[in-house]
PDB file of C-alpha atoms and ligand atoms in Angstrom:
ATOM      1  CA  MET A   1       8.679   4.799   7.146  1.00 45.00           C
ATOM      2  CA  THR A   2       8.844   6.165   3.877  1.00 49.00           C
ATOM      3  CA  ARG A   3      12.062   7.240   4.311  1.00 54.00           C
ATOM      4  CA  SER A   4      14.644   4.648   3.887  1.00 65.00           C
ATOM      5  CA  PHE A   5      18.055   6.328   3.507  1.00 82.00           C
ATOM      6  CA  THR A   6      19.435   8.743   5.931  1.00 87.00           C
ATOM      7  CA  PRO A   7      19.708  12.401   4.692  1.00 88.00           C
ATOM      8  CA  GLU A   8      23.554  12.436   3.696  1.00 91.00           C
ATOM      9  CA  ARG A   9      22.387   9.240   1.731  1.00 91.00           C
ATOM     10  CA  ILE A  10      19.629  11.177   0.155  1.00 91.00           C
ATOM     11  CA  ALA A  11      21.561  14.263  -0.546  1.00 93.00           C
ATOM     12  CA  LYS A  12      24.264  12.298  -2.347  1.00 93.00           C
ATOM     13  CA  PHE A  13      21.518  10.842  -4.836  1.00 95.00           C
ATOM     14  CA  GLU A  14      20.285  14.550  -5.080  1.00 96.00           C
ATOM     15  CA  LEU A  15      23.399  15.946  -6.317  1.00 96.00           C
ATOM     16  CA  ALA A  16      24.083  12.717  -8.732  1.00 95.00           C
ATOM     17  CA  LEU A  17      20.420  13.301 -10.115  1.00 97.00           C
ATOM     18  CA  LEU A  18      20.901  16.684 -10.828  1.00 97.00           C
ATOM     19  CA  ALA A  19      24.294  16.567 -12.538  1.00 96.00           C
ATOM     20  CA  GLU A  20      22.176  13.700 -14.990  1.00 95.00           C
ATOM     21  CA  ARG A  21      19.250  16.794 -15.177  1.00 97.00           C
ATOM     22  CA  ARG A  22      21.905  19.011 -16.767  1.00 97.00           C
ATOM     23  CA  GLU A  23      23.672  16.582 -18.946  1.00 95.00           C
ATOM     24  CA  ALA A  24      20.262  15.469 -20.169  1.00 96.00           C
ATOM     25  CA  GLU A  25      19.284  19.322 -20.797  1.00 96.00           C
ATOM     26  CA  ASN A  26      22.517  20.118 -22.561  1.00 96.00           C
ATOM     27  CA  ARG A  27      21.928  16.643 -24.570  1.00 94.00           C
ATOM     28  CA  LEU A  28      18.446  17.965 -25.314  1.00 95.00           C
ATOM     29  CA  ALA A  29      20.083  21.182 -26.481  1.00 95.00           C
ATOM     30  CA  GLU A  30      22.243  19.795 -28.512  1.00 93.00           C
ATOM     31  CA  HIS A  31      19.662  17.800 -30.402  1.00 92.00           C
ATOM     32  CA  ARG A  32      17.352  20.578 -30.911  1.00 93.00           C
ATOM     33  CA  GLU A  33      20.102  23.039 -32.320  1.00 93.00           C
ATOM     34  CA  GLY A  34      20.378  19.506 -34.759  1.00 89.00           C
ATOM     35  CA  MET A  35      17.497  19.084 -35.585  1.00 89.00           C
ATOM     36  CA  ALA A  36      16.932  22.782 -36.432  1.00 90.00           C
ATOM     37  CA  GLU A  37      19.931  22.607 -38.752  1.00 88.00           C
ATOM     38  CA  VAL A  38      19.282  19.343 -40.709  1.00 83.00           C
ATOM     39  CA  ARG A  39      14.851  21.180 -41.089  1.00 84.00           C
ATOM     40  CA  VAL A  40      16.767  24.101 -42.814  1.00 86.00           C
ATOM     41  CA  ALA A  41      19.121  21.405 -44.663  1.00 83.00           C
ATOM     42  CA  ARG A  42      16.014  19.545 -46.122  1.00 76.00           C
ATOM     43  CA  SER A  43      13.693  22.313 -47.049  1.00 78.00           C
ATOM     44  CA  ASP A  44      16.239  23.675 -49.246  1.00 76.00           C
ATOM     45  CA  ALA A  45      16.252  20.774 -50.897  1.00 68.00           C
ATOM     46  CA  ASN A  46      12.832  20.390 -51.220  1.00 62.00           C
ATOM     47  CA  ALA A  47      12.734  23.956 -52.759  1.00 62.00           C
ATOM     48  CA  ASP A  48      15.668  23.050 -55.177  1.00 57.00           C
ATOM     49  CA  ASP A  49      14.265  20.063 -56.403  1.00 55.00           C
ATOM     50  CA  GLU A  50      11.781  16.941 -55.607  1.00 56.00           C
ATOM     51  CA  HIS A  51      13.861  14.388 -56.628  1.00 58.00           C
ATOM     52  CA  ASP A  52      16.940  15.425 -54.915  1.00 59.00           C
ATOM     53  CA  PRO A  53      19.111  12.542 -54.843  1.00 59.00           C
ATOM     54  CA  GLU A  54      20.047  13.086 -51.312  1.00 61.00           C
ATOM     55  CA  GLY A  55      16.134  13.299 -50.657  1.00 64.00           C
ATOM     56  CA  PRO A  56      16.126  10.002 -48.926  1.00 67.00           C
ATOM     57  CA  THR A  57      19.347  10.482 -47.338  1.00 75.00           C
ATOM     58  CA  MET A  58      18.477  13.299 -45.363  1.00 76.00           C
ATOM     59  CA  THR A  59      14.540  11.917 -44.542  1.00 83.00           C
ATOM     60  CA  GLN A  60      16.997   9.063 -42.583  1.00 86.00           C
ATOM     61  CA  GLU A  61      18.655  11.567 -40.809  1.00 85.00           C
ATOM     62  CA  TRP A  62      16.260  13.589 -40.013  1.00 88.00           C
ATOM     63  CA  SER A  63      13.894   9.718 -38.406  1.00 90.00           C
ATOM     64  CA  GLN A  64      17.252   8.949 -36.431  1.00 90.00           C
ATOM     65  CA  ARG A  65      17.439  12.489 -34.903  1.00 90.00           C
ATOM     66  CA  THR A  66      14.094  11.824 -33.391  1.00 92.00           C
ATOM     67  CA  ALA A  67      14.344   9.384 -32.288  1.00 93.00           C
ATOM     68  CA  VAL A  68      17.687  10.134 -30.443  1.00 91.00           C
ATOM     69  CA  LEU A  69      15.797  13.370 -29.039  1.00 93.00           C
ATOM     70  CA  ALA A  70      13.143  11.584 -27.720  1.00 94.00           C
ATOM     71  CA  ASP A  71      15.712   9.536 -25.845  1.00 93.00           C
ATOM     72  CA  ALA A  72      17.111  12.391 -24.439  1.00 94.00           C
ATOM     73  CA  GLU A  73      13.527  13.668 -23.536  1.00 96.00           C
ATOM     74  CA  SER A  74      12.526  11.021 -21.948  1.00 95.00           C
ATOM     75  CA  GLU A  75      15.869  10.351 -20.261  1.00 94.00           C
ATOM     76  CA  LEU A  76      15.414  14.311 -18.737  1.00 97.00           C
ATOM     77  CA  ALA A  77      12.622  12.908 -17.836  1.00 97.00           C
ATOM     78  CA  GLU A  78      13.120  10.026 -15.794  1.00 96.00           C
ATOM     79  CA  VAL A  79      15.648  12.565 -13.957  1.00 97.00           C
ATOM     80  CA  LEU A  80      12.917  14.980 -13.545  1.00 97.00           C
ATOM     81  CA  ARG A  81      10.592  12.060 -12.020  1.00 97.00           C
ATOM     82  CA  ALA A  82      13.416  10.782  -9.326  1.00 97.00           C
ATOM     83  CA  LEU A  83      13.901  14.444  -8.461  1.00 97.00           C
ATOM     84  CA  ASP A  84       9.740  14.519  -7.657  1.00 96.00           C
ATOM     85  CA  ARG A  85      10.281  11.124  -5.312  1.00 95.00           C
ATOM     86  CA  LEU A  86      13.468  12.364  -3.864  1.00 93.00           C
ATOM     87  CA  ALA A  87      11.206  15.398  -2.549  1.00 92.00           C
ATOM     88  CA  ASP A  88       8.086  13.945  -1.477  1.00 92.00           C
ATOM     89  CA  GLY A  89      10.482  11.156  -0.028  1.00 90.00           C
ATOM     90  CA  THR A  90       9.426   8.394  -1.835  1.00 93.00           C
ATOM     91  CA  TYR A  91      12.558   8.235  -3.720  1.00 95.00           C
ATOM     92  CA  GLY A  92      13.646   4.504  -3.735  1.00 94.00           C
ATOM     93  CA  VAL A  93      10.602   2.874  -3.028  1.00 95.00           C
ATOM     94  CA  CYS A  94      10.206  -0.157  -5.605  1.00 96.00           C
ATOM     95  CA  ALA A  95       7.022   1.111  -7.790  1.00 94.00           C
ATOM     96  CA  ARG A  96       5.904  -2.317  -7.849  1.00 96.00           C
ATOM     97  CA  CYS A  97       6.140  -4.804  -4.966  1.00 97.00           C
ATOM     98  CA  GLY A  98       6.969  -0.688  -1.981  1.00 95.00           C
ATOM     99  CA  LYS A  99      10.116  -2.490  -1.500  1.00 95.00           C
ATOM    100  CA  PRO A 100      12.992  -0.069  -0.438  1.00 94.00           C
ATOM    101  CA  ILE A 101      15.612  -0.780  -3.814  1.00 95.00           C
ATOM    102  CA  MET A 102      18.946  -1.988  -3.037  1.00 93.00           C
ATOM    103  CA  VAL A 103      21.271   1.260  -2.393  1.00 93.00           C
ATOM    104  CA  ALA A 104      24.083  -0.497  -5.049  1.00 93.00           C
ATOM    105  CA  ARG A 105      21.255  -0.192  -7.336  1.00 95.00           C
ATOM    106  CA  LEU A 106      20.293   3.380  -6.897  1.00 95.00           C
ATOM    107  CA  GLU A 107      24.189   3.921  -7.014  1.00 93.00           C
ATOM    108  CA  ALA A 108      24.291   2.550 -10.899  1.00 93.00           C
ATOM    109  CA  ARG A 109      21.378   3.922 -11.699  1.00 93.00           C
ATOM    110  CA  PRO A 110      19.830   6.642  -9.352  1.00 94.00           C
ATOM    111  CA  THR A 111      16.450   6.648 -11.803  1.00 96.00           C
ATOM    112  CA  ALA A 112      15.521   3.016 -11.016  1.00 95.00           C
ATOM    113  CA  THR A 113      12.007   2.910 -10.195  1.00 95.00           C
ATOM    114  CA  LEU A 114      11.474  -0.493  -9.497  1.00 96.00           C
ATOM    115  CA  CYS A 115      14.276  -2.917  -7.366  1.00 96.00           C
ATOM    116  CA  ILE A 116      15.810  -5.962  -8.835  1.00 95.00           C
ATOM    117  CA  ASP A 117      12.939  -9.070  -8.916  1.00 96.00           C
ATOM    118  CA  CYS A 118      10.149  -6.181 -10.197  1.00 97.00           C
ATOM    119  CA  ALA A 119      12.567  -4.903 -12.862  1.00 95.00           C
ATOM    120  CA  ARG A 120      13.429  -9.211 -13.647  1.00 95.00           C
ATOM    121  CA  LEU A 121      10.200  -9.482 -14.053  1.00 92.00           C
ATOM    122  CA  VAL A 122       9.258  -6.617 -16.081  1.00 80.00           C
ATOM    123  CA  ARG A 123      12.025  -7.364 -18.797  1.00 65.00           C
TER     124      ARG A 123
HETATM  125 ZN1   ZN B 201       9.959  -4.180  -6.423  1.00 90.92          ZN
END
């Protein structure tokens, strides 16, 4: 038995995941736009003066944005993996012990790959 959920439940999770994917994609697009702006501002600053007082601030902003972008990217990847699992029937099965993940946990976090016991062990 690979499918541990009813089709109705699966459909519900799918809807939740698709909504999350849209959100993650929007966030990612916003971050990419923001990065492009900073990149332009940064090259202007470098061209003007190497000792521009704004230099370090820009670098800091850049690394912050890079981190945020990486977060958004991994979030989207997580959602896509969850949709894959939904498609191949392994959704809701713990990746570590193979037991079903509780529905309440999946409802709170549709991208969860571990049951609550395994998640506790890994953390
Ligand atoms: Zn487990």
